[in-house]
Coordinates of N, CA and C in Angstrom, one line a residue:
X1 N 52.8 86.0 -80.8 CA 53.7 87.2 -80.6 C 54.7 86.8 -79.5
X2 N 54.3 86.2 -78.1 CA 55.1 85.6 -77.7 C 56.1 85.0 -78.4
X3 N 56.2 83.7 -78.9 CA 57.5 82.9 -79.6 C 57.9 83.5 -80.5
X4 N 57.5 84.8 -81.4 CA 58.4 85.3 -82.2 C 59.5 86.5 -81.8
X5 N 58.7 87.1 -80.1 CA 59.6 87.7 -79.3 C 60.6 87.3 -78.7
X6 N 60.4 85.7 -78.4 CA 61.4 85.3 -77.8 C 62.4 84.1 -79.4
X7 N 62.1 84.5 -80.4 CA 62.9 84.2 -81.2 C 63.7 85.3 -81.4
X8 N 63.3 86.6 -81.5 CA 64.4 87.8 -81.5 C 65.3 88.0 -80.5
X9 N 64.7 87.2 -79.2 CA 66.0 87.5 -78.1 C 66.6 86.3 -78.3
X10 N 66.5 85.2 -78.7 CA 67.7 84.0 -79.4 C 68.2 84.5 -80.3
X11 N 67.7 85.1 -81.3 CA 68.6 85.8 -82.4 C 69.3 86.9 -82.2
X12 N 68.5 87.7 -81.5 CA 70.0 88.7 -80.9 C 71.2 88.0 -80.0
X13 N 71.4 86.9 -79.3 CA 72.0 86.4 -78.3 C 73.2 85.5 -79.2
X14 N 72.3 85.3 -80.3 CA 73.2 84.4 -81.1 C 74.7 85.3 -81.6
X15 N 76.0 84.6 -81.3 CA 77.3 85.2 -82.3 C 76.9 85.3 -83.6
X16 N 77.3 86.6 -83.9 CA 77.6 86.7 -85.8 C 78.4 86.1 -86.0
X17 N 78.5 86.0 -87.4 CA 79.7 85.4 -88.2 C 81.0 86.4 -88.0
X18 N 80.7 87.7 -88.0 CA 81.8 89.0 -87.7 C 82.3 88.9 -86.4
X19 N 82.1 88.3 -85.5 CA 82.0 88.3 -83.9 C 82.7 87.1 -83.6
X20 N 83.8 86.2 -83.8 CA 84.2 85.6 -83.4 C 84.6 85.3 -81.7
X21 N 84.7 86.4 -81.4 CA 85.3 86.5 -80.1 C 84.0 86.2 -79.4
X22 N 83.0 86.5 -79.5 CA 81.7 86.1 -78.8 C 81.4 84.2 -78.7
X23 N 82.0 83.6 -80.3 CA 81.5 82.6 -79.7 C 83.1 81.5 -78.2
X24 N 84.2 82.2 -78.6 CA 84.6 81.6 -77.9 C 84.5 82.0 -76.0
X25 N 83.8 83.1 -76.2 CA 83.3 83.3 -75.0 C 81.9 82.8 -74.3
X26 N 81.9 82.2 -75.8 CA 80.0 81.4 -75.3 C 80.6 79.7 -74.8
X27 N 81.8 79.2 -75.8 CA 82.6 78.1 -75.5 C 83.0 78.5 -74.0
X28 N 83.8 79.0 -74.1 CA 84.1 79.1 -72.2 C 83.1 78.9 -71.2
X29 N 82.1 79.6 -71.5 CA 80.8 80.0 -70.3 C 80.3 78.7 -70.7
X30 N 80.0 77.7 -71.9 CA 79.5 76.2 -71.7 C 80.6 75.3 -71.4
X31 N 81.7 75.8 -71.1 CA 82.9 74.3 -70.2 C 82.6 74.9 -68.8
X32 N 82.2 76.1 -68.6 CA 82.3 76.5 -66.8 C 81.0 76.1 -66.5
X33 N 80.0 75.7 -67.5 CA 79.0 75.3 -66.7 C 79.1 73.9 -66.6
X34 N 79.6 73.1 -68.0 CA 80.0 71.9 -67.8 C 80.5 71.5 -66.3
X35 N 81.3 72.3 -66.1 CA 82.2 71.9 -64.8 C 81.7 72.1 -63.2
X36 N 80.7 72.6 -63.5 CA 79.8 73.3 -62.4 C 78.4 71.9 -62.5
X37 N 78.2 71.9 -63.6 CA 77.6 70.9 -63.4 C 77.8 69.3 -62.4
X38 N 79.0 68.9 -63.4 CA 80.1 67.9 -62.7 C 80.2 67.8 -61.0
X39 N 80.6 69.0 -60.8 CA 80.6 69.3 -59.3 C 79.3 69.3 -58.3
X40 N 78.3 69.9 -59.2 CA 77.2 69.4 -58.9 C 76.9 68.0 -58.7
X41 N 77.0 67.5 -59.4 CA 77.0 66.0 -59.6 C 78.0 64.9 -58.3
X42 N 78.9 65.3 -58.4 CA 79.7 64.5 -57.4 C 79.2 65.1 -55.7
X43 N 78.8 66.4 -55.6 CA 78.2 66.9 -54.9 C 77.2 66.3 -54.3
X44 N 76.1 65.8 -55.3 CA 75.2 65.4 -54.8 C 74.9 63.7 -54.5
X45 N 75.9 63.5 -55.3 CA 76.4 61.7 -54.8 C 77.1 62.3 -53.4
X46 N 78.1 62.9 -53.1 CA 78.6 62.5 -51.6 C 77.3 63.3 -50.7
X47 N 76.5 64.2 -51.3 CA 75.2 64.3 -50.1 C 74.4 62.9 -49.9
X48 N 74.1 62.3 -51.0 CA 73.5 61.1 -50.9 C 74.0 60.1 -49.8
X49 N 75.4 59.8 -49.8 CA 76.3 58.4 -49.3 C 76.5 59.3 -47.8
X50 N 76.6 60.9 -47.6 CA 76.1 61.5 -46.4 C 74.9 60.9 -45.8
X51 N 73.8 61.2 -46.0 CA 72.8 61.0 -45.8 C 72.7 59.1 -45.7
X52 N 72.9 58.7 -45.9 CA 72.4 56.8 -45.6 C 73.6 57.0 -44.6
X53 N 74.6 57.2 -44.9 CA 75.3 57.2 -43.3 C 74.9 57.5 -42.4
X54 N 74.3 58.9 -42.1 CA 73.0 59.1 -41.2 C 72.5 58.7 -40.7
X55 N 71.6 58.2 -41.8 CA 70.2 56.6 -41.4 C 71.0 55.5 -40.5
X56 N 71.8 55.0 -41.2 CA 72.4 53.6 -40.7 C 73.0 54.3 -39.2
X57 N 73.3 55.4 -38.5 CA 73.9 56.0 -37.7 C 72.5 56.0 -36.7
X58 N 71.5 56.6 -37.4 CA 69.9 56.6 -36.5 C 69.4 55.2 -36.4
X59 N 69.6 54.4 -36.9 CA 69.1 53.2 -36.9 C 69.9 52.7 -35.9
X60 N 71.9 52.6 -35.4 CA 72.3 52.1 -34.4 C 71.8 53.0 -33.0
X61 N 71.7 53.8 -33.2 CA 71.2 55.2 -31.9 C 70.2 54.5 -31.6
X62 N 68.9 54.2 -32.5 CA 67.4 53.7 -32.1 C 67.2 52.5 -31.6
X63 N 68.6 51.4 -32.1 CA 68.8 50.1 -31.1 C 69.5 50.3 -30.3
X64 N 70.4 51.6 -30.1 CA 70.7 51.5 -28.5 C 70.5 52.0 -27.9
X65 N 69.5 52.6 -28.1 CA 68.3 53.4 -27.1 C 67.4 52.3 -26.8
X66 N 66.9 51.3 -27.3 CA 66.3 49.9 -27.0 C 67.0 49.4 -26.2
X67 N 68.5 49.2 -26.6 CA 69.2 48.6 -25.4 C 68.9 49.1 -24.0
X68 N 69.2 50.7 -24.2 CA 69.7 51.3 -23.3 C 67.9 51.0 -22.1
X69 N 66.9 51.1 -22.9 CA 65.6 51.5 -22.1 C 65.5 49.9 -21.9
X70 N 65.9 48.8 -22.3 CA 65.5 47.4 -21.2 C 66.6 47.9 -19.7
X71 N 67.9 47.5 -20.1 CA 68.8 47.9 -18.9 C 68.4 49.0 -18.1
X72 N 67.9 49.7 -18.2 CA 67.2 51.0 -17.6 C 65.9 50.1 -16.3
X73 N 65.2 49.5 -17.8 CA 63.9 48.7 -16.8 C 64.5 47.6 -15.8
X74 N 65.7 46.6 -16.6 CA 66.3 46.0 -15.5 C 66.5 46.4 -14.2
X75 N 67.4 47.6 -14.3 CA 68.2 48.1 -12.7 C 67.0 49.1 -12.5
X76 N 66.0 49.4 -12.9 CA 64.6 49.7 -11.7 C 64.1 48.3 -11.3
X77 N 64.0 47.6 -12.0 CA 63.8 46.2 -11.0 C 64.5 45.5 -9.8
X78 N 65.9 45.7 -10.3 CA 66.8 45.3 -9.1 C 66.6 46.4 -8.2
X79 N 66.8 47.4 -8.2 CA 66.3 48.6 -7.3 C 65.4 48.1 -6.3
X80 N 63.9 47.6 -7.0 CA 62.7 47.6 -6.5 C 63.2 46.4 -5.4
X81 N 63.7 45.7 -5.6 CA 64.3 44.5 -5.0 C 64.7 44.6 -3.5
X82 N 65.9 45.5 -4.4 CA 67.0 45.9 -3.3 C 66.2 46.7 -1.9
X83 N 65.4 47.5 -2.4 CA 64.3 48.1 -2.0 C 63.6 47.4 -0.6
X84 N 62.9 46.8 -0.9 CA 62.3 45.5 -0.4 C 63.1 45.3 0.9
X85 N 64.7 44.7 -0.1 CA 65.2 44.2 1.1 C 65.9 45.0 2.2
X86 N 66.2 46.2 1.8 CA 66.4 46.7 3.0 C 65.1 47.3 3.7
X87 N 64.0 47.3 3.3 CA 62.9 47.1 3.8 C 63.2 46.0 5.2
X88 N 63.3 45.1 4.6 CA 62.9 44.0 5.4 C 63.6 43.9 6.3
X89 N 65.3 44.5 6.1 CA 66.7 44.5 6.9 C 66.4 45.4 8.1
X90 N 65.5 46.4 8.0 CA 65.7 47.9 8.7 C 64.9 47.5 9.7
X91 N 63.8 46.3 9.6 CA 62.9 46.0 10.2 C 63.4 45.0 11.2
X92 N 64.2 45.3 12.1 CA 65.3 44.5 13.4 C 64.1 43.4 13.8
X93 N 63.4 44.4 14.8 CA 62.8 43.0 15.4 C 62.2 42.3 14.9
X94 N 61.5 42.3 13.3 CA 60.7 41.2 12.5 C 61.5 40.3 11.9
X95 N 62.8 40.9 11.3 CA 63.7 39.9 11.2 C 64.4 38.5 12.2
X96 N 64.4 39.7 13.4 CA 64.6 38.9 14.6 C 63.4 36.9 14.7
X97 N 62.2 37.8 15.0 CA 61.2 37.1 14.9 C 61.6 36.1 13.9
X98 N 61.6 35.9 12.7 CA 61.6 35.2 11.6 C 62.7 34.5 11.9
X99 N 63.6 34.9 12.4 CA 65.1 34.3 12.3 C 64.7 33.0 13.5
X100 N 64.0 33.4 14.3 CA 63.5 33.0 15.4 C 63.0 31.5 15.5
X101 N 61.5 31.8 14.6 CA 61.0 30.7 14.2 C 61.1 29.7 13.6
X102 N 62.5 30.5 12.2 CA 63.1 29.3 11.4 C 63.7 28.5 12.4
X103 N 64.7 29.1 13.2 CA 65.2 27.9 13.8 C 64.8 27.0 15.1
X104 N 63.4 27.6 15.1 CA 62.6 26.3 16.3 C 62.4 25.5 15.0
X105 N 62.1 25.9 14.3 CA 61.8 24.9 13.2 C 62.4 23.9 12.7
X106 N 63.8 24.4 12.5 CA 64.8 23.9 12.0 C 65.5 22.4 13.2
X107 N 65.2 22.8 14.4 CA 65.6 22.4 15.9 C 64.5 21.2 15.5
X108 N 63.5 21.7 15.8 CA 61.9 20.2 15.9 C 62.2 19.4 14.8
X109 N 63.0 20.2 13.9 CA 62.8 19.0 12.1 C 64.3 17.9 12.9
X110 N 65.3 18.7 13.4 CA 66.7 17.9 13.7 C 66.1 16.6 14.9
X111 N 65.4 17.3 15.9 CA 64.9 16.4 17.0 C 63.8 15.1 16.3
X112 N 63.0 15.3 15.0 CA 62.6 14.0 14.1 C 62.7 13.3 13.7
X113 N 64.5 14.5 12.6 CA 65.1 12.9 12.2 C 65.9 12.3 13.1
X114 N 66.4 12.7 14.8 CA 67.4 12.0 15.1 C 66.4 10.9 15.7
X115 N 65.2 11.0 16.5 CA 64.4 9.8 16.6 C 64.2 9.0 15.4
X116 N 64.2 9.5 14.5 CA 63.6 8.5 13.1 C 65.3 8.0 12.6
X117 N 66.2 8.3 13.4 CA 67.9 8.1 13.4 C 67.7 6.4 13.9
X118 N 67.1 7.0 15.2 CA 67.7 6.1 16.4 C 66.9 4.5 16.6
X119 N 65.2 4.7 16.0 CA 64.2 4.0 15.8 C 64.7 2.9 14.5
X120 N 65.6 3.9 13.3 CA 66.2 2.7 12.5 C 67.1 2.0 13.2
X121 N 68.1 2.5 13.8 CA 69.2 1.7 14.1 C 68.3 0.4 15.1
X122 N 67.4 0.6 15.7 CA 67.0 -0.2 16.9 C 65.8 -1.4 16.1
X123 N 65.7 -1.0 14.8 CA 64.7 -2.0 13.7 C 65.7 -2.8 13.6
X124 N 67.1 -2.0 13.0 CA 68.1 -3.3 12.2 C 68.5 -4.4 13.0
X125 N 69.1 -4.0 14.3 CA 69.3 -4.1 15.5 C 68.5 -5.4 15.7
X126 N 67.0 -5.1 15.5 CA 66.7 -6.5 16.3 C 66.7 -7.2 15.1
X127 N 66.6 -7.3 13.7 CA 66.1 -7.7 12.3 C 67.5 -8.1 12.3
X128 N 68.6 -8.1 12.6 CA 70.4 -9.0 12.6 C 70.1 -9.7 13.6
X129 N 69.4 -9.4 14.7 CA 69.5 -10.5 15.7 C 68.8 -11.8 15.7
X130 N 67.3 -11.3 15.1 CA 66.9 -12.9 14.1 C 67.2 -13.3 13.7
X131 N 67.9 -12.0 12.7 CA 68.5 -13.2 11.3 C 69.5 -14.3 11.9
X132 N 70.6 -13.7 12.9 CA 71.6 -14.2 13.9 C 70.7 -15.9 14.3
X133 N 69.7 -15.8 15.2 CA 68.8 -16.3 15.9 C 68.5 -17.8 14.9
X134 N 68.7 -17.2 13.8 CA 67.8 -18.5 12.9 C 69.0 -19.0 12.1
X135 N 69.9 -18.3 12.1 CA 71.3 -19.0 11.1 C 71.6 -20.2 12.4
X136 N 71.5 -19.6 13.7 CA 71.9 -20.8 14.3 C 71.3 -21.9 14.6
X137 N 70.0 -21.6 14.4 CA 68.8 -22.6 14.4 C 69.0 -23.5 13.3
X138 N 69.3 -22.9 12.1 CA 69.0 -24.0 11.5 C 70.8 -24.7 10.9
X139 N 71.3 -24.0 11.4 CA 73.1 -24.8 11.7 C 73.1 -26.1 12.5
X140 N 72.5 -26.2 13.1 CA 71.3 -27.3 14.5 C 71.1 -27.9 14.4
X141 N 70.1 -28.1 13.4 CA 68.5 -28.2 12.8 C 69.1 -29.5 11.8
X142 N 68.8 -30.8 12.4 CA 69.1 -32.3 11.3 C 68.3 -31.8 9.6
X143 N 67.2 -31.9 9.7 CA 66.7 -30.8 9.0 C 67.1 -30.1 7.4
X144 N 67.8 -29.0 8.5 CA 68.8 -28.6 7.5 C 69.9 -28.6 7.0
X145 N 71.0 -29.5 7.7 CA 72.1 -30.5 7.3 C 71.7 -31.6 6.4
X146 N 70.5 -32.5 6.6 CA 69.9 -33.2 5.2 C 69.8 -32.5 4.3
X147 N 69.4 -31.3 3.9 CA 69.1 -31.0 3.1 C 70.2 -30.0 2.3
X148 N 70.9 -29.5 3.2 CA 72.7 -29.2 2.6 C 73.1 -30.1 2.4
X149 N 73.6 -31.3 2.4 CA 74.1 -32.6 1.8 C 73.3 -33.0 0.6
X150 N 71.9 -33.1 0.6 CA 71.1 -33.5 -0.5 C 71.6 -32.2 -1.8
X151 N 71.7 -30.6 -1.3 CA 71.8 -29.9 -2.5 C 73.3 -30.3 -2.6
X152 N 74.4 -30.6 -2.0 CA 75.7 -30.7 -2.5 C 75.7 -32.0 -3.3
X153 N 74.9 -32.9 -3.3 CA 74.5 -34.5 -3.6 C 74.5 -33.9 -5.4
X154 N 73.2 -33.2 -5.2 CA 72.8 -32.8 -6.3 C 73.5 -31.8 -6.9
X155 N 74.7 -31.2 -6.3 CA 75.4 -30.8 -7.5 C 76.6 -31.4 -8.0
X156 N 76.9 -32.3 -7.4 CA 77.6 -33.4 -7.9 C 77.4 -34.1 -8.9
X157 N 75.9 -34.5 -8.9 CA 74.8 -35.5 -10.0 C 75.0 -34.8 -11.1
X158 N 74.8 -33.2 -11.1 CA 74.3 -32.7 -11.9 C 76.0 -32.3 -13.0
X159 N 77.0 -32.1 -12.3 CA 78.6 -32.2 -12.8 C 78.7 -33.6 -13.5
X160 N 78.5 -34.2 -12.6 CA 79.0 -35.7 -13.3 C 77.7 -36.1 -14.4
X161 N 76.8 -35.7 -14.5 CA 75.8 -35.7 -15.6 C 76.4 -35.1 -17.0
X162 N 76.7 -33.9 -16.4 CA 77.1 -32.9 -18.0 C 78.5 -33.4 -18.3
X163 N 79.3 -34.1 -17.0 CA 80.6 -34.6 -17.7 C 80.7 -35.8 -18.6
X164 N 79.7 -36.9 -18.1 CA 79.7 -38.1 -19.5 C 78.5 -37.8 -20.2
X165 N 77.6 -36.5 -20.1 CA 77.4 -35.9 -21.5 C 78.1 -35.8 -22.5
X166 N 79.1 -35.0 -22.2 CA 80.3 -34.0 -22.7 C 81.1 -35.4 -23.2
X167 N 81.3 -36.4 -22.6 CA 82.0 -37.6 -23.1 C 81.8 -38.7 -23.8
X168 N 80.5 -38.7 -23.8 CA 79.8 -39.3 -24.9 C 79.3 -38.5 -26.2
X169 N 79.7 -37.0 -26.2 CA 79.1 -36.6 -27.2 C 81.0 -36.6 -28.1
X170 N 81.7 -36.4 -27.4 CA 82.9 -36.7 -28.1 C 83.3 -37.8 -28.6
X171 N 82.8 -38.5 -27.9 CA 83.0 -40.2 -28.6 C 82.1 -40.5 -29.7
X172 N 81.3 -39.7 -29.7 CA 79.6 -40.1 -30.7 C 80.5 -39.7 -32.2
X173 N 81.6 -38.0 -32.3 CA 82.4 -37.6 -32.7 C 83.5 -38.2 -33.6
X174 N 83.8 -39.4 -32.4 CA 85.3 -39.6 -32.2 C 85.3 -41.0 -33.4
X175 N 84.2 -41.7 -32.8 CA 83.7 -43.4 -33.1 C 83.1 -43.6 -34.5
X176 N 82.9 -44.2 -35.6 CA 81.8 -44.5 -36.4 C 81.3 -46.2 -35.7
X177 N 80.5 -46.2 -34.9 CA 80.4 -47.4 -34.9 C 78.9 -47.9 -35.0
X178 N 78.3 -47.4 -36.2 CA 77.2 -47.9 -36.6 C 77.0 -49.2 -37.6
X179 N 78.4 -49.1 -38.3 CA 78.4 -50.2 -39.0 C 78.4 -51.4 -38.2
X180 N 79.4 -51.2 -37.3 CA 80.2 -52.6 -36.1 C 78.5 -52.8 -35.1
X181 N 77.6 -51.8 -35.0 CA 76.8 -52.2 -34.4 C 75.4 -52.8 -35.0
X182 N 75.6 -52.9 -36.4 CA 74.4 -53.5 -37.7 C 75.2 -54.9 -37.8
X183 N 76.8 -55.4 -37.9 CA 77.4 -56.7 -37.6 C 76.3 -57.2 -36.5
X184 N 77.0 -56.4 -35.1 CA 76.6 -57.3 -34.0 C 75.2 -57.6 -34.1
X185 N 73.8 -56.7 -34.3 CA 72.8 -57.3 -34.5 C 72.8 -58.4 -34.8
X186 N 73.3 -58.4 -36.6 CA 73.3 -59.5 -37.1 C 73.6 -61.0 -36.6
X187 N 74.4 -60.8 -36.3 CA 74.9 -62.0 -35.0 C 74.5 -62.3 -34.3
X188 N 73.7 -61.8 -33.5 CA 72.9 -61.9 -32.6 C 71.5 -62.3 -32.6
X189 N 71.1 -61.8 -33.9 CA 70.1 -62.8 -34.3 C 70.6 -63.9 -34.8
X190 N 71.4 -63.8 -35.5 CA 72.0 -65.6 -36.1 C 71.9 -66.1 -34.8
X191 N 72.9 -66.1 -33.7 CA 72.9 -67.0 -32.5 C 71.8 -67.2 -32.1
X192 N 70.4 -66.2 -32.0 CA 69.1 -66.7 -31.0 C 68.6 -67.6 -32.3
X193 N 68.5 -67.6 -33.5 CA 67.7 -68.4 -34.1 C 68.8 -69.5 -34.1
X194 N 69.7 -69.9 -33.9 CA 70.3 -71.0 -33.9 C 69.8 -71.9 -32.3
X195 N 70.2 -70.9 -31.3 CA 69.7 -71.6 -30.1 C 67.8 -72.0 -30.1
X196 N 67.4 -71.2 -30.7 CA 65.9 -71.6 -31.2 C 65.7 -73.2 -31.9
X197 N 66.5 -73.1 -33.1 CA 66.3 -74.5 -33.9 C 67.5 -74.8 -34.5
X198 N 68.2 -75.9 -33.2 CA 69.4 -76.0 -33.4 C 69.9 -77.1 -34.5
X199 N 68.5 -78.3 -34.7 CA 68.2 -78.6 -35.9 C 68.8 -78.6 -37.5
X200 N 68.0 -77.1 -37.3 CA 68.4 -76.3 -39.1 C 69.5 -75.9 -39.0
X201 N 70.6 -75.5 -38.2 CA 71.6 -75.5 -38.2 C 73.1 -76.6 -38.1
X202 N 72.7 -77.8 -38.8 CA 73.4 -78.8 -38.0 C 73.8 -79.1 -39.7
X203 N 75.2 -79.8 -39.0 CA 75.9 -79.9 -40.2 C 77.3 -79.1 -40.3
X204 N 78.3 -78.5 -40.9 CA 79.3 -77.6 -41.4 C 79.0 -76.4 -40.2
X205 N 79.9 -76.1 -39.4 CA 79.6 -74.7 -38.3 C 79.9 -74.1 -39.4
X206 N 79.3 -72.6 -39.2 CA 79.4 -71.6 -40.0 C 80.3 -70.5 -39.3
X207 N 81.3 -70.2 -39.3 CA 82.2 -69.2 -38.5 C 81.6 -67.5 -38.6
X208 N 81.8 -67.0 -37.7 CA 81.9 -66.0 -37.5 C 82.1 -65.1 -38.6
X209 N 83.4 -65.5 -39.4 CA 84.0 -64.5 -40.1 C 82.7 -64.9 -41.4
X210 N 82.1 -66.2 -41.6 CA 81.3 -66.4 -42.9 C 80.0 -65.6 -42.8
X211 N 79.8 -65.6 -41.3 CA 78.3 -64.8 -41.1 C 78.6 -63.1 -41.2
X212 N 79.5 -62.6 -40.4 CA 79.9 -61.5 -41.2 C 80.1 -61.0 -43.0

């Protein structure tokens, strides 16, 4: 019964075919909703892009209320400080006192190092004057003039050493004379065995240039 009552109020609602004017009044009233809709629509896109602007607006508020509550805790700290120290400022005679002490202190520490000043100067003092004491001792001292001649000796030996090093290794360079020095062997044995058994050698001299 329901759905067939509310088919008679769709069918009465419906334009006749005689009724023309009704439906373009039904056309009108569905473009004004169309349009109402629309506006709806863009409506609720700019509530939306409202709204996150908000958030993103509460979200910088909520970190600079963080900011704001360290800097807050900071300058109660320096406060506490400051506190303190005019605490300690207001307090004349304890300051006095303090101020007092540091500088007996400061006085006894100056009067330490100038003895531990004066105690070096008087170590060096005598430690230059041995040293003084023994340079001339052994300036003196036969001793030690032998033995400065002996190292200047030896560094002469030792110059003139590395110099006909140095001169022989250039000539070693310079010279082939290994062949000239397998001749002179040679020769040299020829002559001792000739002065050995002068005998076997007798007859025609043999020259130099033939034993070469």
């Amino acid at each position: 019964l329901e759905r067939m009552s509310r088919a008679q109020q769709l069918k009465a609602q419906m334009p006749q075919e005689s009724s023309p004017h009704m439906l373009e009044q039904l056309s009108a009233e569905l473009s004004e909703k169309e349009n109402q809709y629309n506006n709806a629509k863009i409506t609720h896109q700019r509530l939306e892009q409202e709204v996150n602007d908000r958030k993103a607006e509460l979200q910088k508020v909520a970190t600079l209320d963080e900011k704001i509550t360290n800097e807050l805790s900071s300058i109660s700290e320096k406060m506490q400080e400051r506190k303190q120290e005019i605490i300690r400022f207001i307090d004349i005679d304890g300051l006095r006192t303090e101020i007092d002490t540091r500088k007996k202190q400061l006085v006894a520490r100056k009067g330490f190092l100038l003895k531990q000043r004066d105690s070096s100067k008087q170590r060096v003092n005598d430690i230059t004057t041995e040293f003084e004491a023994k340079q001339k001792a052994l300036a003196t001292s036969d001793e030690h003039s032998a033995l400065t001649a002996q190292e200047q000796k030896l560094r002469l030996i030792r110059q003139s050493a590395f110099s006909l090093e140095e001169f022989v290794r250039i000539k070693e360079k310079d010279s082939q004379y290994e062949s000239t020095k397998a001749v002179c062997l040679r020769i040299t044995d020829e002559c001792n065995n000739i002065l050995k058994d002068p005998k076997r050698y007798e007859g025609p001299q043999v020259g130099f240039q033939e034993m070469m």
